[in-house]
Structures are given as structure tokens and as C-alpha cells.
mmCIF file with all atom_site columns, C-alpha atoms in Angstrom:
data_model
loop_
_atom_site.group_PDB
_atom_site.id
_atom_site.type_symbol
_atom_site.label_atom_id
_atom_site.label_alt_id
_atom_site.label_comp_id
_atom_site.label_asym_id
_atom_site.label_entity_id
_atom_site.label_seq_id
_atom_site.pdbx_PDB_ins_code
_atom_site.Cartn_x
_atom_site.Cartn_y
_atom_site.Cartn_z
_atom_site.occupancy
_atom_site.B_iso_or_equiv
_atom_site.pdbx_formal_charge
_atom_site.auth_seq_id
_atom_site.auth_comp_id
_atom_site.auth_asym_id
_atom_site.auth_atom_id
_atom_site.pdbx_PDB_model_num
ATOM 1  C CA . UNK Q 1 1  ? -5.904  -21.329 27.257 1.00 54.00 ? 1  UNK Q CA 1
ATOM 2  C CA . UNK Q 1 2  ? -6.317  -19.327 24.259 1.00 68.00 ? 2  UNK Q CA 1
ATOM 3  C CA . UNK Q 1 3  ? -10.262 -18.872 23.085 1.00 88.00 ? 3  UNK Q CA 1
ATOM 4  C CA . UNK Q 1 4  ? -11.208 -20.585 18.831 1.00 95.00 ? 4  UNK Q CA 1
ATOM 5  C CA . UNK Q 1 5  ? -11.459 -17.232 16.563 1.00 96.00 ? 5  UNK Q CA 1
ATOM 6  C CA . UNK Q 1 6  ? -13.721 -17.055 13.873 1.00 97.00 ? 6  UNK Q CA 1
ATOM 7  C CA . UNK Q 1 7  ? -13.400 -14.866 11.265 1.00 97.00 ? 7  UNK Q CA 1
ATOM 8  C CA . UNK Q 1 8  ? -17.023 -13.365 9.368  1.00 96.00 ? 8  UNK Q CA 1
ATOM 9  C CA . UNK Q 1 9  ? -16.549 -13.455 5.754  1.00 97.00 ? 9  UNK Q CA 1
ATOM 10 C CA . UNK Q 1 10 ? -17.015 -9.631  6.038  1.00 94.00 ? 10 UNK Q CA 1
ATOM 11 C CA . UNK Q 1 11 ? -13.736 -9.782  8.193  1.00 96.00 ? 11 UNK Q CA 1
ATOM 12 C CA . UNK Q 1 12 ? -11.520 -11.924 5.655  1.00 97.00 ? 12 UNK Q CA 1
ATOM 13 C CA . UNK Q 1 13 ? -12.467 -9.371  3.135  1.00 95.00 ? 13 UNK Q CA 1
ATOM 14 C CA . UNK Q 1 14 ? -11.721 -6.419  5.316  1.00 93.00 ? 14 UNK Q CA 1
ATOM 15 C CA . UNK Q 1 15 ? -7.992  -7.864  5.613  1.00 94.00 ? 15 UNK Q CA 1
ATOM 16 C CA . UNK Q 1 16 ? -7.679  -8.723  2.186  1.00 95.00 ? 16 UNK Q CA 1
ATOM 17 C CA . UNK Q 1 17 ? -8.688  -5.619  0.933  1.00 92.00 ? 17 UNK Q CA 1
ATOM 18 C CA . UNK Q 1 18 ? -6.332  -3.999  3.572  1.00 91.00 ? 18 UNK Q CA 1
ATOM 19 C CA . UNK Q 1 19 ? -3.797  -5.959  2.680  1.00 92.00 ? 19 UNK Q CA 1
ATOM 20 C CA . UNK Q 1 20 ? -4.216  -5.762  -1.196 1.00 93.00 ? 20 UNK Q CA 1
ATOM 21 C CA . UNK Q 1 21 ? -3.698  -1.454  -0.301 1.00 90.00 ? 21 UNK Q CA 1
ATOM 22 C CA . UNK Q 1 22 ? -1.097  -1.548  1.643  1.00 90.00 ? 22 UNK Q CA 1
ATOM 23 C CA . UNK Q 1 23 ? 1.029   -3.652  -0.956 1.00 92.00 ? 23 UNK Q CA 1
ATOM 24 C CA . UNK Q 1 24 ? -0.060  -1.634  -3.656 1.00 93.00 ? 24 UNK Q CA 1
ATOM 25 C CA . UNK Q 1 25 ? -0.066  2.049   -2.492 1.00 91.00 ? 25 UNK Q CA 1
ATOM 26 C CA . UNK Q 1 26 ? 3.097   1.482   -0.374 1.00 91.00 ? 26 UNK Q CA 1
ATOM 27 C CA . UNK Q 1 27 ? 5.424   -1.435  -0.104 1.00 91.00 ? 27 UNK Q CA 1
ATOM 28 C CA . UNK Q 1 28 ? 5.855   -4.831  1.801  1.00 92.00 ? 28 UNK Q CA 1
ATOM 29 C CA . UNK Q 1 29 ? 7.302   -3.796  4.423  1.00 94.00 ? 29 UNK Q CA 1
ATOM 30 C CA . UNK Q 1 30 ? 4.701   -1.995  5.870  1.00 90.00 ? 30 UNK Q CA 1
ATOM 31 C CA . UNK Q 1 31 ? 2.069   -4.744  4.922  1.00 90.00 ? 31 UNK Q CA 1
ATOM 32 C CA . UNK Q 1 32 ? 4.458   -7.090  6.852  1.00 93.00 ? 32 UNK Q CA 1
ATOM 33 C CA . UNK Q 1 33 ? 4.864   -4.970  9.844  1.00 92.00 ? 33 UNK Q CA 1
ATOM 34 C CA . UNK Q 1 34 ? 0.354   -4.294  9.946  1.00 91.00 ? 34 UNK Q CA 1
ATOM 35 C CA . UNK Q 1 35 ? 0.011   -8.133  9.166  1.00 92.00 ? 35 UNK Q CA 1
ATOM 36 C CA . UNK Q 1 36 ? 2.538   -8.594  12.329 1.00 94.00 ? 36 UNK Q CA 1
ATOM 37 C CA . UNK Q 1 37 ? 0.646   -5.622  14.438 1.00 93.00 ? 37 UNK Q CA 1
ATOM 38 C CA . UNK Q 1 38 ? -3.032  -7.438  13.591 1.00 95.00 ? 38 UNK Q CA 1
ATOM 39 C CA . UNK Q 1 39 ? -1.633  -10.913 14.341 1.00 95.00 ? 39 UNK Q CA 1
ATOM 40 C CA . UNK Q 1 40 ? -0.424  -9.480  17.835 1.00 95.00 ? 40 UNK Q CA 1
ATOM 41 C CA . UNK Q 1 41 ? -3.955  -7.263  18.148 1.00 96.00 ? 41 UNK Q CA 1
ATOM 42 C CA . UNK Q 1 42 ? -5.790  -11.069 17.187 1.00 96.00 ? 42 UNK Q CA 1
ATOM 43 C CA . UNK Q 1 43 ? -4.007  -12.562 19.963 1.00 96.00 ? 43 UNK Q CA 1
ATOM 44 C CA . UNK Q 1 44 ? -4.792  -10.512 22.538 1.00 96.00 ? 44 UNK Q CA 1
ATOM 45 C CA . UNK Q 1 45 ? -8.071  -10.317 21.672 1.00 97.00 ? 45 UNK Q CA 1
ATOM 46 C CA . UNK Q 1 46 ? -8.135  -13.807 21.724 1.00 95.00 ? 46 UNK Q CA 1
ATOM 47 C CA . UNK Q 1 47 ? -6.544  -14.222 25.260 1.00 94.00 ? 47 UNK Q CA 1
ATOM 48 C CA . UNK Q 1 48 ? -8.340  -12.117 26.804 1.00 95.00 ? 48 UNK Q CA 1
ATOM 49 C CA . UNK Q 1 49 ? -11.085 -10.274 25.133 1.00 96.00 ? 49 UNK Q CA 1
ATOM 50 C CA . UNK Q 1 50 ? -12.994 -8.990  28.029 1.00 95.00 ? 50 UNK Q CA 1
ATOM 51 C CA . UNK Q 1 51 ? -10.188 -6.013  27.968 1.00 95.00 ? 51 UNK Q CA 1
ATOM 52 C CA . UNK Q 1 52 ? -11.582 -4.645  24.957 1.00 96.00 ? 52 UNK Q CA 1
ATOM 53 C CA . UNK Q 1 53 ? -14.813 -2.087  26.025 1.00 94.00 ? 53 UNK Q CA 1
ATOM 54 C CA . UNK Q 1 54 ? -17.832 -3.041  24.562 1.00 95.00 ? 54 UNK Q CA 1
ATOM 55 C CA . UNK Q 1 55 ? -18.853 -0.668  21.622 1.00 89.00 ? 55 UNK Q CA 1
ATOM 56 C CA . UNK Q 1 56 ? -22.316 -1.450  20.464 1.00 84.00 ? 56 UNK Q CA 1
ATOM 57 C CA . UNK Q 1 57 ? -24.384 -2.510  23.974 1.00 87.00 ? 57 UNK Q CA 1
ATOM 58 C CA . UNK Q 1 58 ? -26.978 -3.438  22.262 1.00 86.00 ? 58 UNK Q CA 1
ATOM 59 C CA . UNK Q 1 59 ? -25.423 -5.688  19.883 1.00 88.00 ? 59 UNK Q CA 1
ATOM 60 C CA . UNK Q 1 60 ? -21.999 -6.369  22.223 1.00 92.00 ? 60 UNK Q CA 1
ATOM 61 C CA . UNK Q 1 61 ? -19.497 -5.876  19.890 1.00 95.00 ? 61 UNK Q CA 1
ATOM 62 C CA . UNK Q 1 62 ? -16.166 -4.559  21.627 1.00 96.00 ? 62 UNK Q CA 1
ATOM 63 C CA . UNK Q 1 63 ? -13.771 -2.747  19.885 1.00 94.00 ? 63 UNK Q CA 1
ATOM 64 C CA . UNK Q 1 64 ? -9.534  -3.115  19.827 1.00 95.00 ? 64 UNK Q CA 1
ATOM 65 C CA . UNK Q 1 65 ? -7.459  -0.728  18.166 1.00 92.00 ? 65 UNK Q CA 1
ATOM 66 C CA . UNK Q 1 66 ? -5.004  -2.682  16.804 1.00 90.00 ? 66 UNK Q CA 1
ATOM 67 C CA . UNK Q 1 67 ? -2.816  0.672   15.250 1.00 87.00 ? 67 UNK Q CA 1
ATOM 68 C CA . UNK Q 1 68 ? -4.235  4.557   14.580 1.00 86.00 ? 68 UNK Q CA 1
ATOM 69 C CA . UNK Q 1 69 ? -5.212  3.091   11.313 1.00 86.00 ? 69 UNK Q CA 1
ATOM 70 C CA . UNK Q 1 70 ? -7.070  0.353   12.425 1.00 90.00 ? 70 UNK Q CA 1
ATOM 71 C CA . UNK Q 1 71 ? -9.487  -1.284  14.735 1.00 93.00 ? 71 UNK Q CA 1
ATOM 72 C CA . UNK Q 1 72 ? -11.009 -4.936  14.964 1.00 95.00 ? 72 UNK Q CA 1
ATOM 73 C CA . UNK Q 1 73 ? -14.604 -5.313  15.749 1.00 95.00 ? 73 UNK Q CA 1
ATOM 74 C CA . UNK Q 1 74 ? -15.535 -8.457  17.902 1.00 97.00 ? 74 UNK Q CA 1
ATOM 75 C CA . UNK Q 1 75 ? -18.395 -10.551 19.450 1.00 96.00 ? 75 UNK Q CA 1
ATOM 76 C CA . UNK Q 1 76 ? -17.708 -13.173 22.607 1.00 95.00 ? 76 UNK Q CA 1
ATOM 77 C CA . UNK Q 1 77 ? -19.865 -15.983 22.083 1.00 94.00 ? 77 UNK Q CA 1
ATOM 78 C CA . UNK Q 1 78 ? -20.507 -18.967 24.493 1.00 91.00 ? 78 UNK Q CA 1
ATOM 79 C CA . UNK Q 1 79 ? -17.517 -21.041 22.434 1.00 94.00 ? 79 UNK Q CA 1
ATOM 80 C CA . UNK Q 1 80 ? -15.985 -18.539 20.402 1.00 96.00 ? 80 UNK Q CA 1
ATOM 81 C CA . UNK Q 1 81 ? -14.708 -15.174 19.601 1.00 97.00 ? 81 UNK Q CA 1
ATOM 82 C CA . UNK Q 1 82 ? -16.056 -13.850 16.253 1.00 97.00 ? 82 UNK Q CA 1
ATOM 83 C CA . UNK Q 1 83 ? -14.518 -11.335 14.702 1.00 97.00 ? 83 UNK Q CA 1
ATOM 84 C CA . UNK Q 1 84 ? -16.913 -9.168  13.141 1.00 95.00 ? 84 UNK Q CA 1
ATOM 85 C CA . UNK Q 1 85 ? -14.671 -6.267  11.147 1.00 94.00 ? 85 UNK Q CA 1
ATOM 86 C CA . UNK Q 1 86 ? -11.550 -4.679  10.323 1.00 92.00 ? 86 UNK Q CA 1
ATOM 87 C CA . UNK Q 1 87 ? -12.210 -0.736  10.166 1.00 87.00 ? 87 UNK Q CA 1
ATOM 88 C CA . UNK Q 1 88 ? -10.134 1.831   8.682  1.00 80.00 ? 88 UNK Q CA 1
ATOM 89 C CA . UNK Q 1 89 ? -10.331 4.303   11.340 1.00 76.00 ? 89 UNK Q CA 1
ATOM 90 C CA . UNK Q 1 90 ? -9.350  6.722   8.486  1.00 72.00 ? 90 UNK Q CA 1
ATOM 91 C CA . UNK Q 1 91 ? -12.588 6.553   7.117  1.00 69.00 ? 91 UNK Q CA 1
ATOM 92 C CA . UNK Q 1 92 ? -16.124 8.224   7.943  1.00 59.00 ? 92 UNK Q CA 1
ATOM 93 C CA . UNK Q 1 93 ? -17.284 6.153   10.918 1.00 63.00 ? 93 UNK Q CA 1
ATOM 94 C CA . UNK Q 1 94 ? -20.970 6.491   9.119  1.00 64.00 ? 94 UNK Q CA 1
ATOM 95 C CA . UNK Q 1 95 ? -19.544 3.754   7.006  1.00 65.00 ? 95 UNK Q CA 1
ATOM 96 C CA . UNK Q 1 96 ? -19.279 1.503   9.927  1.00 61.00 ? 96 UNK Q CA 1
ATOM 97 C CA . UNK Q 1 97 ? -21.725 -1.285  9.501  1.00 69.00 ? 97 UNK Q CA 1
ATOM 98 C CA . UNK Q 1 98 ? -21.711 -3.524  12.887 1.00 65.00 ? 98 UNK Q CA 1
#
């Protein structure tokens, strides 16, 4: 059985703003093949998230790298699976706020 996701407000406006990129700066059919290699990332993650090493001990958050570009950040609760961020793994990993 698959685990309930939950998606931080911070995460919807990762994707969006992912999203809103990748149609602008390059076409739809590369935001349709990310949006199909997240969806794919999301469900592994959600059935079976203890594959993903944990990242941030202290805080538990495990990391998946759903493509070069990209990783999802994510917390196993007692009833849930929250997922915390969508990174740009281009980006300075300074600007990773977990």
C-alpha cells in the first residue's frame, strides 16, 4: 500500500516555479517529460521511502534525486510522507534551506 504525500507549501512553489522555467526558457516537451520524471521520483518515494538516505540526521530529511537537475527533499512521519523541497541541484547548495 502506497503511503498519503503531503506537499509543504514551500514544495508546491518549488514545482511551480520549476515548471513555470522550464516552459518558458525551453519548451513543453521537456516540462512534460520532468513533470513525468518527478511523478515517477514521487512514487517511489512514496512506496518506499526508506530507500532514500537520510540527508539532514538531525532534522531526518532524506534526499531522492529525481534527474541531475533535481532532487526532492522529504520527511517520514508517523502517517505521512511530507515532502519538504524541490532543489535545483544546479544551484549553490548554500541556498538550500531544509
Amino acid at each position: 500500500m502506497a503511503n498519503v504525500l503531503k506537499w509543504t507549501d514551500r514544495a508546491v512553489e518549488e514545482y511551480a516555479k520549476l515548471l513555470d522555467y522550464l516552459y518558458e526558457e525551453w519548451s513543453e516537451e521537456i516540462a512534460q517529460r520532468v513533470i513525468a520524471e518527478i511523478n515517477h521520483t514521487v512514487s517511489r518515494i512514496q512506496n518506499s521511502p526508506e530507500q532514500f538516505p537520510v540527508f539532514i540526521k538531525t532534522k531526518q530529511v532524506r534526499r531522492c534525486v529525481a534527474s541531475p537537475q533535481t532532487s526532492i527533499f522529504f520527511k517520514i512521519k508517523k502517517d505521512y510522507i511530507e515532502i519538504v523541497s524541490l532543489f535545483d541541484n544546479r544551484q549553490d547548495p548554500k541556498k538550500r534551506k531544509l
